[in-house]
GROMACS .gro file of C-alpha atoms in nm:
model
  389
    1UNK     CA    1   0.000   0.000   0.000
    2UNK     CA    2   0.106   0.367  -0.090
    3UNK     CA    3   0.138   0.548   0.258
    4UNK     CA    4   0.137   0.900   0.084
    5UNK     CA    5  -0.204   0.816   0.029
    6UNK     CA    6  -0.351   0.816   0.352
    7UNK     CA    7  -0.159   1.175   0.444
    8UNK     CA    8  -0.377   1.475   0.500
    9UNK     CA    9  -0.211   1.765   0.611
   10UNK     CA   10   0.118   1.710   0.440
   11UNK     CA   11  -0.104   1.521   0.155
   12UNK     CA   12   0.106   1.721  -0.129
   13UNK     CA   13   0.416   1.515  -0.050
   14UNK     CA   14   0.203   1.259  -0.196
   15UNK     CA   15   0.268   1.430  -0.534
   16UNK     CA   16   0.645   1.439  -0.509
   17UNK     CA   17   0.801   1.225  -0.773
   18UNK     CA   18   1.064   1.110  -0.576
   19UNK     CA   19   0.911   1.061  -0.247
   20UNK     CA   20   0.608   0.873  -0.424
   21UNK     CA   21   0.844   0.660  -0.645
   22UNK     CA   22   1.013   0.526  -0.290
   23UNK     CA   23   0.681   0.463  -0.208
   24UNK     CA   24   0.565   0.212  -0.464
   25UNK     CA   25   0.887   0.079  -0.414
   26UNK     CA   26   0.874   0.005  -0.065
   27UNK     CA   27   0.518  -0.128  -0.139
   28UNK     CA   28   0.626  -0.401  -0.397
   29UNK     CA   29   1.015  -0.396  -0.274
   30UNK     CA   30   1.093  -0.724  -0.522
   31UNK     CA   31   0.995  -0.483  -0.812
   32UNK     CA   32   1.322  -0.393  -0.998
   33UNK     CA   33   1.162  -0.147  -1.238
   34UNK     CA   34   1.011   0.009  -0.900
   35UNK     CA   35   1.351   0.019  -0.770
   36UNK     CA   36   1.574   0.136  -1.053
   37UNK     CA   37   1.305   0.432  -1.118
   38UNK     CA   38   1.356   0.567  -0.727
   39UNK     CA   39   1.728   0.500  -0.780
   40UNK     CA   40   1.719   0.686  -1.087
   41UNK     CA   41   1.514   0.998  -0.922
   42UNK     CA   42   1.718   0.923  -0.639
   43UNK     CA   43   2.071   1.035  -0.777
   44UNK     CA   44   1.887   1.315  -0.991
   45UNK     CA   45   1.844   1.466  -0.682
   46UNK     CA   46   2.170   1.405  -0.559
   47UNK     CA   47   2.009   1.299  -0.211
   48UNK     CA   48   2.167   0.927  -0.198
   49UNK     CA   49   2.436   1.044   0.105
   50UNK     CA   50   2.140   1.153   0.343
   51UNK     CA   51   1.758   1.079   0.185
   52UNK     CA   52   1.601   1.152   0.511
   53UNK     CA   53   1.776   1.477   0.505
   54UNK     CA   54   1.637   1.538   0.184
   55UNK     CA   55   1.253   1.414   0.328
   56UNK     CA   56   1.302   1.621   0.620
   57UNK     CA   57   1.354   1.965   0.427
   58UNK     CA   58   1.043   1.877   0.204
   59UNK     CA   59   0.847   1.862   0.491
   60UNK     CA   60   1.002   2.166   0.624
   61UNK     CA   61   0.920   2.322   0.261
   62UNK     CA   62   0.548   2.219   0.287
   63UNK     CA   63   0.268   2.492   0.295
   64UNK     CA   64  -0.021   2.348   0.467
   65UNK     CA   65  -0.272   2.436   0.731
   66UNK     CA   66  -0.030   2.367   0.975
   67UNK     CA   67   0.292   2.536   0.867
   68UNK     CA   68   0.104   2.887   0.784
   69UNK     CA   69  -0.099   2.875   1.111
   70UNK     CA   70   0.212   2.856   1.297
   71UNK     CA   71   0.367   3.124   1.078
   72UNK     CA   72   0.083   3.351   1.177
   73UNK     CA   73   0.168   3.256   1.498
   74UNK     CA   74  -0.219   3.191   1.560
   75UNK     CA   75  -0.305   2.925   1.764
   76UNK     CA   76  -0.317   2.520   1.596
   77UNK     CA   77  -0.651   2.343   1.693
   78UNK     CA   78  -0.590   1.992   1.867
   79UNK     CA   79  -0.723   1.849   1.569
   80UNK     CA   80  -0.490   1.955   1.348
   81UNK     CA   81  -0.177   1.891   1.543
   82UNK     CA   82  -0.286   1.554   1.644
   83UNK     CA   83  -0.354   1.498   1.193
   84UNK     CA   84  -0.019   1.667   1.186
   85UNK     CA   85   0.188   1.455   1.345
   86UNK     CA   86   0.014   1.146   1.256
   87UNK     CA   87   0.146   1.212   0.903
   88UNK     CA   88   0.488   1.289   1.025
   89UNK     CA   89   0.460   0.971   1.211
   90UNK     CA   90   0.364   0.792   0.895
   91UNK     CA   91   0.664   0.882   0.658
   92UNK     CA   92   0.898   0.860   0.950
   93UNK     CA   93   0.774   0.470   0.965
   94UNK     CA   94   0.831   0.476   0.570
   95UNK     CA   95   1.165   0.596   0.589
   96UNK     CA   96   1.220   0.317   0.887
   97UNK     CA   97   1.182   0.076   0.622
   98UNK     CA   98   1.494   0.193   0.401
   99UNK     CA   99   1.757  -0.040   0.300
  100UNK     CA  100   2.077   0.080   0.402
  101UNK     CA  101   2.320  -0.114   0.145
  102UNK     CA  102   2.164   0.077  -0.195
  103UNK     CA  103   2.191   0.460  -0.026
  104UNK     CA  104   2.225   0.656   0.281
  105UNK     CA  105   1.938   0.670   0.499
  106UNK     CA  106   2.101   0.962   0.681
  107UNK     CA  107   1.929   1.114   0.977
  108UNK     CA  108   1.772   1.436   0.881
  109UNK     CA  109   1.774   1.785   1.019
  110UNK     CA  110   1.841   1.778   1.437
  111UNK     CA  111   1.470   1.953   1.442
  112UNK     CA  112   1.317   1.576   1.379
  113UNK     CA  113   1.526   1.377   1.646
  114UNK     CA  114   1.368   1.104   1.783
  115UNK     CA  115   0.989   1.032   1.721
  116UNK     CA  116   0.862   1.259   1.469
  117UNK     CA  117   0.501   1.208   1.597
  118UNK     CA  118   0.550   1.312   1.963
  119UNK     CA  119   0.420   1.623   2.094
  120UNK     CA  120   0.767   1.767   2.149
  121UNK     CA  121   0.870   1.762   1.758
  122UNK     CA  122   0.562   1.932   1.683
  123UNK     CA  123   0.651   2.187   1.933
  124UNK     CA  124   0.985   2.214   1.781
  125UNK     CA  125   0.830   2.255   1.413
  126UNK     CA  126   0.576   2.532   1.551
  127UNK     CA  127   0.886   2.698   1.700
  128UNK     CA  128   1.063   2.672   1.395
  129UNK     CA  129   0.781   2.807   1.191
  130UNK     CA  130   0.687   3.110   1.392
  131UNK     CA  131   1.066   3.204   1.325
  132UNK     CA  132   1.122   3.160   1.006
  133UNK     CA  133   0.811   3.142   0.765
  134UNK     CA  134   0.685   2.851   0.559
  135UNK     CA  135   0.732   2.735   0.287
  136UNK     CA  136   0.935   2.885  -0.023
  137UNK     CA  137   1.013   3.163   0.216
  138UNK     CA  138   1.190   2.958   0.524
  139UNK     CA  139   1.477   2.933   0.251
  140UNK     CA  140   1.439   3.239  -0.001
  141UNK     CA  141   1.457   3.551   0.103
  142UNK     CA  142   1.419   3.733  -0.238
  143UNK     CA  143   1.138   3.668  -0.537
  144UNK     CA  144   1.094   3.827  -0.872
  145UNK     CA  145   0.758   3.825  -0.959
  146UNK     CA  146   0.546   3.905  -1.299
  147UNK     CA  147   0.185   3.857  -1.411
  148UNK     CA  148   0.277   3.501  -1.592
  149UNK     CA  149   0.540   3.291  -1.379
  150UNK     CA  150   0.377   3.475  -1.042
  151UNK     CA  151   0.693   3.475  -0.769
  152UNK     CA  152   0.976   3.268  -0.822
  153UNK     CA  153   1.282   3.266  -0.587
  154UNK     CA  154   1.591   3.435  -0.683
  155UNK     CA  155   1.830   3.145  -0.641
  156UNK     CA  156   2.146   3.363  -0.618
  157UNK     CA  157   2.053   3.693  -0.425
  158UNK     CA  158   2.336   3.940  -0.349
  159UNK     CA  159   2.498   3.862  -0.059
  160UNK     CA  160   2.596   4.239   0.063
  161UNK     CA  161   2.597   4.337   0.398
  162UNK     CA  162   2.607   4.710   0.531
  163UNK     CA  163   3.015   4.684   0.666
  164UNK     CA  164   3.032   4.649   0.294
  165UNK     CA  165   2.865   4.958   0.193
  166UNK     CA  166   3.116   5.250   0.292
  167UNK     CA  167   2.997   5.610   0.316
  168UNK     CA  168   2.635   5.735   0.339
  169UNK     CA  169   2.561   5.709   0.680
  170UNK     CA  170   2.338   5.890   0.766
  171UNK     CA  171   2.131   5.791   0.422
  172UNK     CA  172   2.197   5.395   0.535
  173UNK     CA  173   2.068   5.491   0.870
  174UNK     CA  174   1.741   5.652   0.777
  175UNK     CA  175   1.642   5.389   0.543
  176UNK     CA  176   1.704   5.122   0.856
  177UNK     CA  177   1.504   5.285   1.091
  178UNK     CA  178   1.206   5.293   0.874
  179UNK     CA  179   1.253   4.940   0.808
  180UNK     CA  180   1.343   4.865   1.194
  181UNK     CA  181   0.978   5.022   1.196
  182UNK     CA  182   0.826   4.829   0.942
  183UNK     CA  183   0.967   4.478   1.111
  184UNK     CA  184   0.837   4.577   1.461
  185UNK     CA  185   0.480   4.644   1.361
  186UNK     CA  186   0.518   4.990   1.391
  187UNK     CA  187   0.428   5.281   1.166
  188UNK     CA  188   0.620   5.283   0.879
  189UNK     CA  189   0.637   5.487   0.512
  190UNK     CA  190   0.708   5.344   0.130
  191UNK     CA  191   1.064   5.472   0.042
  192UNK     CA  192   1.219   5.681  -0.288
  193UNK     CA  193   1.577   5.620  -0.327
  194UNK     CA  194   1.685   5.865  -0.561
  195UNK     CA  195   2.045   6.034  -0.675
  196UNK     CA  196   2.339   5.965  -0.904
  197UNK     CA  197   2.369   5.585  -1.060
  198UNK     CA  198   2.642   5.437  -0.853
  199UNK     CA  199   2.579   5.563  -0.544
  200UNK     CA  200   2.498   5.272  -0.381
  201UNK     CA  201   2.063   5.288  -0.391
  202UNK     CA  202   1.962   4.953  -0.522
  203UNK     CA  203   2.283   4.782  -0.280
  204UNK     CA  204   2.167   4.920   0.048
  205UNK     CA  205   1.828   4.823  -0.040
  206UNK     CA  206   1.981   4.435  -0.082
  207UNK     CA  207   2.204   4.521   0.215
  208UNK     CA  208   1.877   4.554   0.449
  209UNK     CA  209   1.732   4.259   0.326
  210UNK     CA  210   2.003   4.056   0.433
  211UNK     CA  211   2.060   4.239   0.791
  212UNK     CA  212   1.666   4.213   0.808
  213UNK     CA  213   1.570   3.852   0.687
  214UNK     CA  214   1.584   3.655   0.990
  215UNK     CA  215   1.314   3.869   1.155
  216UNK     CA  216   1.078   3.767   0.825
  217UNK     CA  217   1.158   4.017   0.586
  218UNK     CA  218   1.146   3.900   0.250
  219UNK     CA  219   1.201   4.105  -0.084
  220UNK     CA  220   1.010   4.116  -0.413
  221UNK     CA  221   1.102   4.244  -0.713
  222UNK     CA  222   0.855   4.391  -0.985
  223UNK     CA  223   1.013   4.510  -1.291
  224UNK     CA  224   0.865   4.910  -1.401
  225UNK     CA  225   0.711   4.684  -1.703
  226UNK     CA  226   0.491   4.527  -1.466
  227UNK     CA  227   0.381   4.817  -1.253
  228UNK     CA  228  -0.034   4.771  -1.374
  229UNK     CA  229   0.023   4.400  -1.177
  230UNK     CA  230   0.088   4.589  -0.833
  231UNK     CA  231  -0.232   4.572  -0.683
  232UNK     CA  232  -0.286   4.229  -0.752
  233UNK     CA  233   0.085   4.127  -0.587
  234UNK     CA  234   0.006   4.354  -0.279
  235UNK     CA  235  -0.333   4.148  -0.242
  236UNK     CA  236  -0.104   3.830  -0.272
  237UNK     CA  237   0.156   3.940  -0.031
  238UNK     CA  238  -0.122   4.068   0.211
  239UNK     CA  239  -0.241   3.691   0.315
  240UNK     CA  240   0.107   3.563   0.374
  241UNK     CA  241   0.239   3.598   0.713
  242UNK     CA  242   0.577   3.756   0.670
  243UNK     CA  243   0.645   4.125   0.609
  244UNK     CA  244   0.789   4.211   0.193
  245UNK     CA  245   0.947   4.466   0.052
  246UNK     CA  246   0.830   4.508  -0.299
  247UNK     CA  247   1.117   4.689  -0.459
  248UNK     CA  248   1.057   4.829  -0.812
  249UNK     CA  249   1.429   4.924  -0.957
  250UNK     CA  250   1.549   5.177  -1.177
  251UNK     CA  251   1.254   5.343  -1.196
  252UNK     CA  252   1.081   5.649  -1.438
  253UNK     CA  253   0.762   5.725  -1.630
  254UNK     CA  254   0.714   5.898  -1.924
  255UNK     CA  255   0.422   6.166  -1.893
  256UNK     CA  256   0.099   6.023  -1.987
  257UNK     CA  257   0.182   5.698  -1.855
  258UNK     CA  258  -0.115   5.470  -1.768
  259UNK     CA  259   0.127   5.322  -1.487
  260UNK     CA  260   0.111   5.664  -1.289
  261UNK     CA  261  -0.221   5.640  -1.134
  262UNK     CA  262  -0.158   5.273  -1.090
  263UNK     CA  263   0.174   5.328  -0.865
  264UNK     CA  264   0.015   5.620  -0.730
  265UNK     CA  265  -0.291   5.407  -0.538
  266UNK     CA  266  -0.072   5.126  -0.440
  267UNK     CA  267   0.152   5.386  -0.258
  268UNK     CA  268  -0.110   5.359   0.074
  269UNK     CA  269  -0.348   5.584  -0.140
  270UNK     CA  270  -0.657   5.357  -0.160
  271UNK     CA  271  -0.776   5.102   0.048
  272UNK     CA  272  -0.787   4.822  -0.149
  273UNK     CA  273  -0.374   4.888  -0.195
  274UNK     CA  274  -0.343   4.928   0.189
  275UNK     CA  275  -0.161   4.583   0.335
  276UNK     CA  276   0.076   4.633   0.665
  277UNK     CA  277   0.287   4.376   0.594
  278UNK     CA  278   0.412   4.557   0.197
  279UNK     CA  279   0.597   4.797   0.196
  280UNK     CA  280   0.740   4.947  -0.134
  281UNK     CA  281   1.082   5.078  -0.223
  282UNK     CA  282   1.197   5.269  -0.544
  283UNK     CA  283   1.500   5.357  -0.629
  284UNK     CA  284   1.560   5.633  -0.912
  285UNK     CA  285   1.757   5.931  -1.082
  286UNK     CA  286   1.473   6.161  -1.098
  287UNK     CA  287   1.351   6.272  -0.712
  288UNK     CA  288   0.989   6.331  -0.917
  289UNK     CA  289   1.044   5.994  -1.100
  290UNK     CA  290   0.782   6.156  -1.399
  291UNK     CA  291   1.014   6.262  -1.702
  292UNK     CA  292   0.833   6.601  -1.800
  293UNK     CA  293   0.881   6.787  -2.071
  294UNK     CA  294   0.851   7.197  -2.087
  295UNK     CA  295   0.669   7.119  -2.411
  296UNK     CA  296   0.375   6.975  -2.204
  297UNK     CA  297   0.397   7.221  -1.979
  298UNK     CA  298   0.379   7.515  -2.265
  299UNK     CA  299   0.053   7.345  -2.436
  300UNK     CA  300  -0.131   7.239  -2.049
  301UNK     CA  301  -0.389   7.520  -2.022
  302UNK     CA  302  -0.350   7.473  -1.598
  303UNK     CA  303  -0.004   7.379  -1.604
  304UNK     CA  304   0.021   7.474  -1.208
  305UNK     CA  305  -0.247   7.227  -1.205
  306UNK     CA  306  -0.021   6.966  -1.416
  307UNK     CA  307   0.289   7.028  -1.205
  308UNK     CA  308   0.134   6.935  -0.942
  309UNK     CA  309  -0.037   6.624  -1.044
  310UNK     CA  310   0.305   6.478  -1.154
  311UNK     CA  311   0.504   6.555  -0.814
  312UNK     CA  312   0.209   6.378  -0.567
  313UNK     CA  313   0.346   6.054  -0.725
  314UNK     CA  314   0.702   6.096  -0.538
  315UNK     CA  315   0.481   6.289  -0.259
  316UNK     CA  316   0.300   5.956  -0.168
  317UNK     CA  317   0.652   5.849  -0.082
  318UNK     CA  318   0.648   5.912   0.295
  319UNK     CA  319   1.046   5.904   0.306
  320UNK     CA  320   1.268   6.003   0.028
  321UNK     CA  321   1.650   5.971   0.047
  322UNK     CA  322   1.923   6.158  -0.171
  323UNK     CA  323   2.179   5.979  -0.244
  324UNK     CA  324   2.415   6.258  -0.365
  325UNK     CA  325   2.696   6.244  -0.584
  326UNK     CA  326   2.993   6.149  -0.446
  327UNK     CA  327   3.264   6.416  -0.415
  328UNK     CA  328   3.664   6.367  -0.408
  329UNK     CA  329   3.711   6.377  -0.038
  330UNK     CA  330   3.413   6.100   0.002
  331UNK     CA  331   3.546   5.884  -0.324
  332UNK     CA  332   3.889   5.822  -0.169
  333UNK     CA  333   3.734   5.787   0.193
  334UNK     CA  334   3.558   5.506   0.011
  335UNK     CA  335   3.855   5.393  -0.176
  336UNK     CA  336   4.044   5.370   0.160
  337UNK     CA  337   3.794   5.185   0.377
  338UNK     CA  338   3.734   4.904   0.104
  339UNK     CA  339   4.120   4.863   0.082
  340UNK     CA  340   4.146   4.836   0.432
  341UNK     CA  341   3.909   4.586   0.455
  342UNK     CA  342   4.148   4.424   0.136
  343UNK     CA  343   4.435   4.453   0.326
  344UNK     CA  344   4.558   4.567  -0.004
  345UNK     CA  345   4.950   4.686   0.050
  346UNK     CA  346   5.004   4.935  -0.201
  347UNK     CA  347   5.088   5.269  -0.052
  348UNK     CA  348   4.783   5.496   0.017
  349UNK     CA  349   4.913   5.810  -0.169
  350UNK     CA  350   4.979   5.576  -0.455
  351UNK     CA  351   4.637   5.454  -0.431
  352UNK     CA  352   4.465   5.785  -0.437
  353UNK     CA  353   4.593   5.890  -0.744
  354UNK     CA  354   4.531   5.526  -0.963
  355UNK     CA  355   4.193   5.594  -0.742
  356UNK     CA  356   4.141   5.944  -0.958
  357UNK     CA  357   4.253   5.802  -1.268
  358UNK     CA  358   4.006   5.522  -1.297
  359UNK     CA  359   3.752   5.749  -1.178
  360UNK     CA  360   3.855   6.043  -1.464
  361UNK     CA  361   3.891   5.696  -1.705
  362UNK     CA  362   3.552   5.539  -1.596
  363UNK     CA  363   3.320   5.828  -1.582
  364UNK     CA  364   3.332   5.982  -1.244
  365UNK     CA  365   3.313   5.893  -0.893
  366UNK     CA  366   3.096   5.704  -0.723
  367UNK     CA  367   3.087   5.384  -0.449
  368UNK     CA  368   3.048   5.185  -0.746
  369UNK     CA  369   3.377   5.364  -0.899
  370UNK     CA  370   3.540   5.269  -0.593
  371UNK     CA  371   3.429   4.901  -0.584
  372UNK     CA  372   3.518   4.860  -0.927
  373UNK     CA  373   3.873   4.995  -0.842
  374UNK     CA  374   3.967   4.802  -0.523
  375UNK     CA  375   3.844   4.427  -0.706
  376UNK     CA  376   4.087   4.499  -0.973
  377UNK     CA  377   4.328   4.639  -0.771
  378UNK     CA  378   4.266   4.322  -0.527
  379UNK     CA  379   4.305   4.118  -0.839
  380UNK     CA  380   4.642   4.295  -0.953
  381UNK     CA  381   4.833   4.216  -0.631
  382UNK     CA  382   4.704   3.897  -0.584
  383UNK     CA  383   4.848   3.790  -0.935
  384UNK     CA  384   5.195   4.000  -0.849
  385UNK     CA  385   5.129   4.269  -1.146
  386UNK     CA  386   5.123   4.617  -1.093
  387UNK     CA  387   4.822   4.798  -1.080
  388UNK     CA  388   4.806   4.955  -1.390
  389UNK     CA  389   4.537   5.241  -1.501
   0.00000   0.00000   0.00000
């Protein structure tokens, strides 16, 4: 018989191929062909040194009644935990069955020591899930999302930190607090990063993600292409029990643009685009983010009237941040902390001038100017050439 079958609340395992192939298997275990398809799914999945491992972080994975009540941190009826843990106990007396000469049986993650359908594992799981989310977010902190594919996990998200953000502290620091805000329930506003490209907008934005995660804080990005979508991802993000940033990047409009009004109600101006737990962050060149043109201006018959249509977009923005361009004094201060942090040996002076030359070479200054510099400087010593600009 297939155990998946009789699951309930973890019932979707049931659908996993390779959880449901080692259960026909163990149900007719003389079958070859039952056995050299799990085998086969098996090594796919590159879980053959540790398959309960592998069983453990599906369950872990597994939205259901159970896992999102938790999250909510709402309270789990006795029915439910009881059908809860009678499923765990189920695949745990599955995975009892395993024949240890063919693959690793493994022992799992430490959360599911012992009897999986004891009261004290489920009290463990709850715990776990109250902490960290369910589902795709206990191991994803950052989603892209569009109308077709919906949100899908970005599988390699920066890994930036704010020690490696140098300069702009006091812009860094603003932009925490409202987000220290935002994670503690309290009041909070949407945020405009705007200023020169390379200062550092879109990083601290990752940079607080990372710093912020483990207190639920999850990030989704929208592309500006997709802006007439927003309402409907805000009413998506609204039922899950964790707290998003939805960050659009890079952003403008042309004048005229039906994704003004669009933006403009999901930035807390109607109700329907109200949720507590979304908050949105742009980050731009323009501090009115509308590209206007004194031709519409000349040919608007109230053009006070059209001015001041165009700036309530960036008004609905409770906090805007400049992030101003970067002068010399600031560049090098940059240049210096990151090769510090490098232990890069060439002499300082030295550095400050190759520092001016890539920046005079490159475009100007800017954090990003400065990054760019110390990695290939970094990369220069490390190979024994000369750092050559």
């Amino acid at each position: 018989m297939n155990t998946l079958s009789n699951l309930s609340v973890l019932r979707s395992l049931a659908g996993v191929p390779l959880l449901s192939a080692f259960a026909r298997w163990r149900g007719q275990e003389n079958d070859e062909t039952l056995k050299a398809e799990f085998l086969s799914l098996l090594f796919r999945a590159d879980a053959q040194d540790d398959f309960t491992a592998y069983v453990t972080r599906l369950i872990l994975c597994d939205e259901n009644p159970f896992s999102r009540t938790c999250a909510a941190d709402r309270p789990v009826s006795p029915y439910l935990f009881r059908a809860y843990l009678h499923d765990l106990g189920m695949i745990q007396s599955l995975l009892a069955a395993c024949p240890s000469d063919l693959f690793a049986v493994g022992t799992g993650r430490e959360i599911f020591s012992g009897n999986w359908d004891c009261e004290e594992t489920g009290k463990r799981l709850s715990d776990f899930y109250r902490a960290n989310g369910y589902g795709q977010y206990i191991y994803h902190r950052a989603f892209r999302y569009d109308e077709t594919d919906g949100l899908r996990p970005i599988l390699s998200p920066s890994e930036i930190t704010l020690n490696d953000l140098k300069g702009y502290e006091h812009e860094k620091e603003e932009v925490r607090d409202n987000l220290e805000n935002f994670v503690s329930g309290l009041p909070f506003a949407d945020m405009l990063l705007y200023g020169d490209r390379g200062t550092g907008k879109s990083s601290t934005v990752h940079a607080m993600v990372n710093e912020f995660a483990p207190r639920k804080l999850r990030l989704v990005e929208i592309a500006k292409e997709d802006i007439l979508s927003l309402p409907a991802l805000k009413n998506r993000l609204a039922s899950i029990p964790l707290r998003f940033i939805v960050f659009i990047d890079d952003f403008s409009l042309a004048e005229n643009d039906e994704r003004f009004s669009t933006l403009k109600a999901a930035l807390q101006g109607s109700m329907e685009g109200h949720a507590d737990n979304v908050m949105i962050i742009a980050t731009s060149n323009r501090r009115h983010i509308v590209e206007e043109t004194f031709d519409t201006r000349s040919n608007s018959v109230h053009s006070g009237d059209s001015e001041q249509e165009l700036l309530s977009l960036s008004d609905r923005f409770g906090i805007t941040v400049l992030f101003s361009t970067t002068n010399k004094a600031e560049y090098l201060s940059i240049v210096h902390a990151l090769a510090d942090d490098a232990k890069l040996k060439t002499d300082r002076a030295e550095l400050d001038t190759l520092a001016e030359r890539w920046a005079l070479l490159k475009g100007g200054r800017s954090p990003r100017r400065a990054r760019q510099f110390i990695d290939y400087a970094i990369a220069s010593e490390r190979k024994g050439k000369q750092i050559n600009v």
